[in-house]
DNA sequence: AGGCGGATGTTCT
DNA sequence: GAACATCCGCCTA
């Protein structure tokens, strides 16, 4: 059975963010099944993290998922796009992980239809991957990552050869939190959102 | 009512 | 590959 493997809270959010790399994110829809391997994540460390939505203990209707159990999706709207996050801890410890990029693996034709794009442009950004998968806020917000139309397969995973660490994207003026290396990615994978060259795609996975 | 949040896609070298 | 126009819902005032 495919369930949230970090229920016992014995792992930090930073650790889980790295463990999610290589896991298969899939989405079931009337159009068919599609999905890809997670290649880029960012950790958001709760009320003390100036870049987190819940910084300072903020609690508003859209943030409710943070104050529930780990292993559910938190989805927020950014202009026209949706950003997909996994809640990692507990009611009293509102932390989460932003999924920033996928390597397409299943239903490439369906994703291309939704994106009107192909290749890297399919899923190499947080808003692009939600569009490619057909993520729907009303349907997927708060749903379980283990068994829902939108879910993560923690078993059939690839193993990154090398995990890169870097500061998170787009959070200037957040004090020390701006420069912390809380962004993780599969080194050399061409689908990482700011991968420039994208040449060395042969050396990204062990398996 | 107004401002903020960041990602996308186009257009220009 | 860098610059910029555009996108709109949630919160705070």
Short mmCIF file of C-alpha atoms (C1' of nucleotides) in Angstrom, two decimals:
data_model
loop_
_atom_site.label_atom_id
_atom_site.label_comp_id
_atom_site.label_asym_id
_atom_site.label_seq_id
_atom_site.Cartn_x
_atom_site.Cartn_y
_atom_site.Cartn_z
CA UNK A 1 0.00 0.00 0.00
CA UNK A 2 1.20 3.42 -0.91
CA UNK A 3 0.96 5.77 2.07
CA UNK A 4 2.81 8.78 3.43
CA UNK A 5 6.08 7.27 4.69
CA UNK A 6 6.95 10.08 7.13
CA UNK A 7 3.94 9.89 9.46
CA UNK A 8 6.05 9.29 12.56
CA UNK A 9 7.70 12.70 12.14
CA UNK A 10 11.15 11.26 12.52
CA UNK A 11 12.41 13.15 9.50
CA UNK A 12 12.91 16.87 9.12
CA UNK A 13 11.27 18.72 6.26
CA UNK A 14 14.70 19.30 4.71
CA UNK A 15 15.30 15.55 4.72
CA UNK A 16 11.91 14.78 3.23
CA UNK A 17 12.43 17.37 0.51
CA UNK A 18 15.52 15.45 -0.60
CA UNK A 19 13.80 12.08 -0.31
CA UNK A 20 11.01 13.26 -2.60
CA UNK A 21 13.50 13.66 -5.44
CA UNK A 22 13.05 10.72 -7.79
CA UNK A 23 9.56 9.83 -6.55
CA UNK A 24 6.86 9.53 -9.19
CA UNK A 25 4.08 12.12 -9.07
CA UNK A 26 1.02 10.94 -10.99
CA UNK A 27 -2.38 12.32 -11.81
CA UNK A 28 -5.49 10.41 -12.83
CA UNK A 29 -8.02 12.26 -14.94
CA UNK A 30 -10.72 11.53 -17.51
CA UNK A 31 -8.13 12.28 -20.21
CA UNK A 32 -5.92 9.51 -18.85
CA UNK A 33 -2.97 8.93 -16.56
CA UNK A 34 0.07 11.18 -16.62
CA UNK A 35 3.01 11.96 -14.40
CA UNK A 36 6.72 12.35 -13.91
CA UNK A 37 9.65 12.01 -11.54
CA UNK A 38 10.22 14.83 -9.08
CA UNK A 39 13.53 16.55 -9.84
CA UNK A 40 13.33 19.79 -7.84
CA UNK A 41 11.86 20.75 -4.45
CA UNK A 42 12.02 23.55 -1.89
CA UNK A 43 11.58 23.20 1.89
CA UNK A 44 9.52 25.77 3.81
CA UNK A 45 10.21 25.55 7.51
CA UNK A 46 7.10 26.85 9.23
CA UNK A 47 6.41 29.86 11.43
CA UNK A 48 10.07 30.87 11.82
CA UNK A 49 10.73 30.83 8.05
CA UNK A 50 10.27 34.35 6.71
CA UNK A 51 9.63 32.99 3.21
CA UNK A 52 6.88 30.61 4.30
CA UNK A 53 3.21 31.53 3.97
CA UNK A 54 2.70 30.59 7.61
CA UNK A 55 5.51 32.85 8.83
CA UNK A 56 4.79 34.27 12.25
CA UNK A 57 1.95 31.85 12.77
CA UNK A 58 -0.31 33.27 10.11
CA UNK A 59 -3.46 31.26 9.71
CA UNK A 60 -6.00 32.12 7.04
CA UNK A 61 -8.53 30.00 5.15
CA UNK A 62 -6.22 29.25 2.26
CA UNK A 63 -3.50 28.02 4.70
CA UNK A 64 -5.71 25.48 6.47
CA UNK A 65 -3.88 22.49 4.97
CA UNK A 66 -0.74 23.51 6.87
CA UNK A 67 -2.57 23.05 10.15
CA UNK A 68 -3.69 19.53 9.37
CA UNK A 69 -1.67 16.31 9.18
CA UNK A 70 1.43 15.61 7.11
CA UNK A 71 1.03 13.87 3.78
CA UNK A 72 -1.59 16.08 2.16
CA UNK A 73 -1.37 18.59 -0.68
CA UNK A 74 -1.35 22.35 -0.18
CA UNK A 75 -2.11 24.21 -3.41
CA UNK A 76 -2.07 27.96 -3.90
CA UNK A 77 -2.82 30.23 -6.80
CA UNK A 78 -0.10 32.43 -8.18
CA UNK A 79 -1.68 34.76 -10.73
CA UNK A 80 -2.96 32.35 -13.33
CA UNK A 81 -0.89 29.41 -12.14
CA UNK A 82 -1.12 26.86 -9.37
CA UNK A 83 1.77 25.82 -7.13
CA UNK A 84 1.79 22.34 -5.62
CA UNK A 85 3.11 21.67 -2.12
CA UNK A 86 3.25 18.68 0.22
CA UNK A 87 2.54 19.27 3.91
CA UNK A 88 5.19 17.42 5.90
CA UNK A 89 4.66 17.58 9.64
CA UNK A 90 1.75 18.12 12.03
CA UNK A 91 -1.03 20.41 13.18
CA UNK A 92 1.39 22.24 15.48
CA UNK A 93 4.30 22.32 13.07
CA UNK A 94 3.09 23.78 9.75
CA UNK A 95 5.89 22.97 7.31
CA UNK A 96 5.80 21.99 3.66
CA UNK A 97 7.62 21.35 0.43
CA UNK A 98 7.08 23.06 -2.93
CA UNK A 99 7.41 20.76 -5.93
CA UNK A 100 9.16 22.82 -8.59
CA UNK A 101 9.90 20.46 -11.50
CA UNK A 102 9.30 17.00 -12.93
CA UNK A 103 10.90 14.77 -15.49
CA UNK A 104 7.94 13.64 -17.63
CA UNK A 105 7.40 9.87 -17.62
CA UNK A 106 3.75 8.99 -18.26
CA UNK A 107 1.13 10.43 -20.62
CA UNK A 108 3.42 12.85 -22.42
CA UNK A 109 0.81 13.39 -25.12
CA UNK A 110 -1.83 14.42 -22.58
CA UNK A 111 0.57 16.84 -20.91
CA UNK A 112 1.60 18.32 -24.25
CA UNK A 113 -2.07 18.90 -25.07
CA UNK A 114 -2.64 20.78 -21.82
CA UNK A 115 0.57 22.81 -22.12
CA UNK A 116 0.62 23.44 -25.86
CA UNK A 117 4.32 22.82 -25.49
CA UNK A 118 6.72 19.89 -25.65
CA UNK A 119 10.09 18.85 -24.29
CA UNK A 120 11.55 20.64 -21.31
CA UNK A 121 8.81 23.25 -21.35
CA UNK A 122 6.33 20.57 -20.32
CA UNK A 123 7.21 20.47 -16.62
CA UNK A 124 10.34 22.50 -15.84
CA UNK A 125 8.64 24.94 -13.46
CA UNK A 126 6.12 24.89 -10.59
CA UNK A 127 3.29 26.43 -12.60
CA UNK A 128 4.08 24.41 -15.69
CA UNK A 129 3.91 21.04 -13.98
CA UNK A 130 0.54 21.74 -12.38
CA UNK A 131 -0.85 22.71 -15.77
CA UNK A 132 0.68 19.66 -17.42
CA UNK A 133 -0.84 17.32 -14.81
CA UNK A 134 -4.21 19.06 -14.83
CA UNK A 135 -4.02 19.84 -11.12
CA UNK A 136 -7.30 21.30 -9.87
CA UNK A 137 -7.35 23.28 -6.65
CA UNK A 138 -10.92 22.44 -5.74
CA UNK A 139 -10.36 18.74 -6.30
CA UNK A 140 -6.79 18.27 -5.04
CA UNK A 141 -6.37 20.77 -2.18
CA UNK A 142 -5.97 18.85 1.07
CA UNK A 143 -6.12 15.44 -0.56
CA UNK A 144 -3.81 12.65 0.57
CA UNK A 145 -0.56 12.19 -1.34
CA UNK A 146 -0.81 8.43 -0.86
CA UNK A 147 -4.15 7.63 -2.44
CA UNK A 148 -5.91 10.30 -4.46
CA UNK A 149 -6.35 11.17 -8.13
CA UNK A 150 -3.20 13.21 -7.55
CA UNK A 151 -0.64 11.12 -5.68
CA UNK A 152 3.01 10.33 -5.15
CA UNK A 153 4.41 6.84 -5.69
CA UNK A 154 7.16 6.46 -3.11
CA UNK A 155 8.08 2.96 -4.17
CA UNK A 156 8.76 3.14 -7.90
CA UNK A 157 11.37 5.77 -7.51
CA UNK A 158 14.55 6.66 -9.27
CA UNK A 159 17.64 7.47 -7.21
CA UNK A 160 19.49 10.71 -7.91
CA UNK A 161 23.21 10.33 -8.41
CA UNK A 162 23.87 13.69 -6.80
CA UNK A 163 21.51 16.07 -4.99
CA UNK A 164 22.26 19.75 -5.62
CA UNK A 165 21.47 22.39 -2.98
CA UNK A 166 20.86 26.07 -3.58
CA UNK A 167 18.89 29.05 -2.24
CA UNK A 168 15.18 29.09 -2.96
CA UNK A 169 13.87 30.97 -5.98
CA UNK A 170 12.20 34.36 -5.84
CA UNK A 171 12.45 35.28 -2.17
CA UNK A 172 14.60 38.41 -1.81
CA UNK A 173 14.48 40.44 1.41
CA UNK A 174 13.78 37.50 3.69
CA UNK A 175 16.83 37.99 5.88
CA UNK A 176 18.94 34.93 6.52
CA UNK A 177 16.20 32.80 4.93
CA UNK A 178 16.92 34.25 1.50
CA UNK A 179 20.33 32.59 1.32
CA UNK A 180 19.72 29.26 3.08
CA UNK A 181 20.16 26.25 0.83
CA UNK A 182 16.64 24.92 1.13
CA UNK A 183 16.21 24.13 -2.54
CA UNK A 184 17.13 20.63 -3.71
CA UNK A 185 17.45 19.27 -7.22
CA UNK A 186 18.73 16.32 -9.20
CA UNK A 187 22.13 17.51 -10.37
CA UNK A 188 22.40 17.57 -14.15
CA UNK A 189 18.75 16.86 -14.86
CA UNK A 190 17.52 19.02 -17.76
CA UNK A 191 14.05 19.55 -16.26
CA UNK A 192 15.30 21.49 -13.21
CA UNK A 193 13.66 24.92 -13.49
CA UNK A 194 16.81 26.96 -13.91
CA UNK A 195 18.92 24.35 -15.67
CA UNK A 196 20.83 26.36 -18.20
CA UNK A 197 22.88 24.03 -20.33
CA UNK A 198 20.85 20.85 -19.96
CA UNK A 199 23.59 18.91 -21.65
CA UNK A 200 24.60 16.31 -19.11
CA UNK A 201 21.31 14.48 -18.72
CA UNK A 202 23.01 11.09 -18.77
CA UNK A 203 24.53 11.44 -15.32
CA UNK A 204 21.53 12.39 -13.20
CA UNK A 205 20.15 9.05 -11.97
CA UNK A 206 21.79 5.99 -10.45
CA UNK A 207 18.82 3.84 -11.44
"C1'" DA B 1 -9.86 49.31 -2.29
"C1'" DG B 2 -5.38 48.39 -2.98
"C1'" DG B 3 -1.14 45.89 -2.87
"C1'" DC B 4 1.42 42.00 -2.95
"C1'" DG B 5 3.17 37.66 -4.62
"C1'" DG B 6 6.59 35.24 -8.12
"C1'" DA B 7 6.04 32.34 -12.61
"C1'" DT B 8 5.31 32.25 -17.57
"C1'" DG B 9 5.89 33.45 -22.32
"C1'" DT B 10 7.21 36.73 -25.74
"C1'" DT B 11 10.35 39.59 -27.69
"C1'" DC B 12 14.55 41.42 -28.20
"C1'" DT B 13 19.55 41.15 -28.71
"C1'" DG C 1 19.92 34.30 -22.73
"C1'" DA C 2 18.16 38.70 -20.58
"C1'" DA C 3 14.34 41.95 -20.01
"C1'" DC C 4 9.59 42.87 -19.46
"C1'" DA C 5 4.63 42.56 -19.85
"C1'" DT C 6 1.03 40.15 -17.98
"C1'" DC C 7 -1.47 37.35 -15.15
"C1'" DC C 8 -5.52 37.55 -10.55
"C1'" DG C 9 -6.86 35.80 -5.91
"C1'" DC C 10 -6.04 36.41 -1.20
"C1'" DC C 11 -5.28 39.51 2.76
"C1'" DT C 12 -4.91 43.70 5.19
"C1'" DA C 13 -6.44 48.27 5.42
#
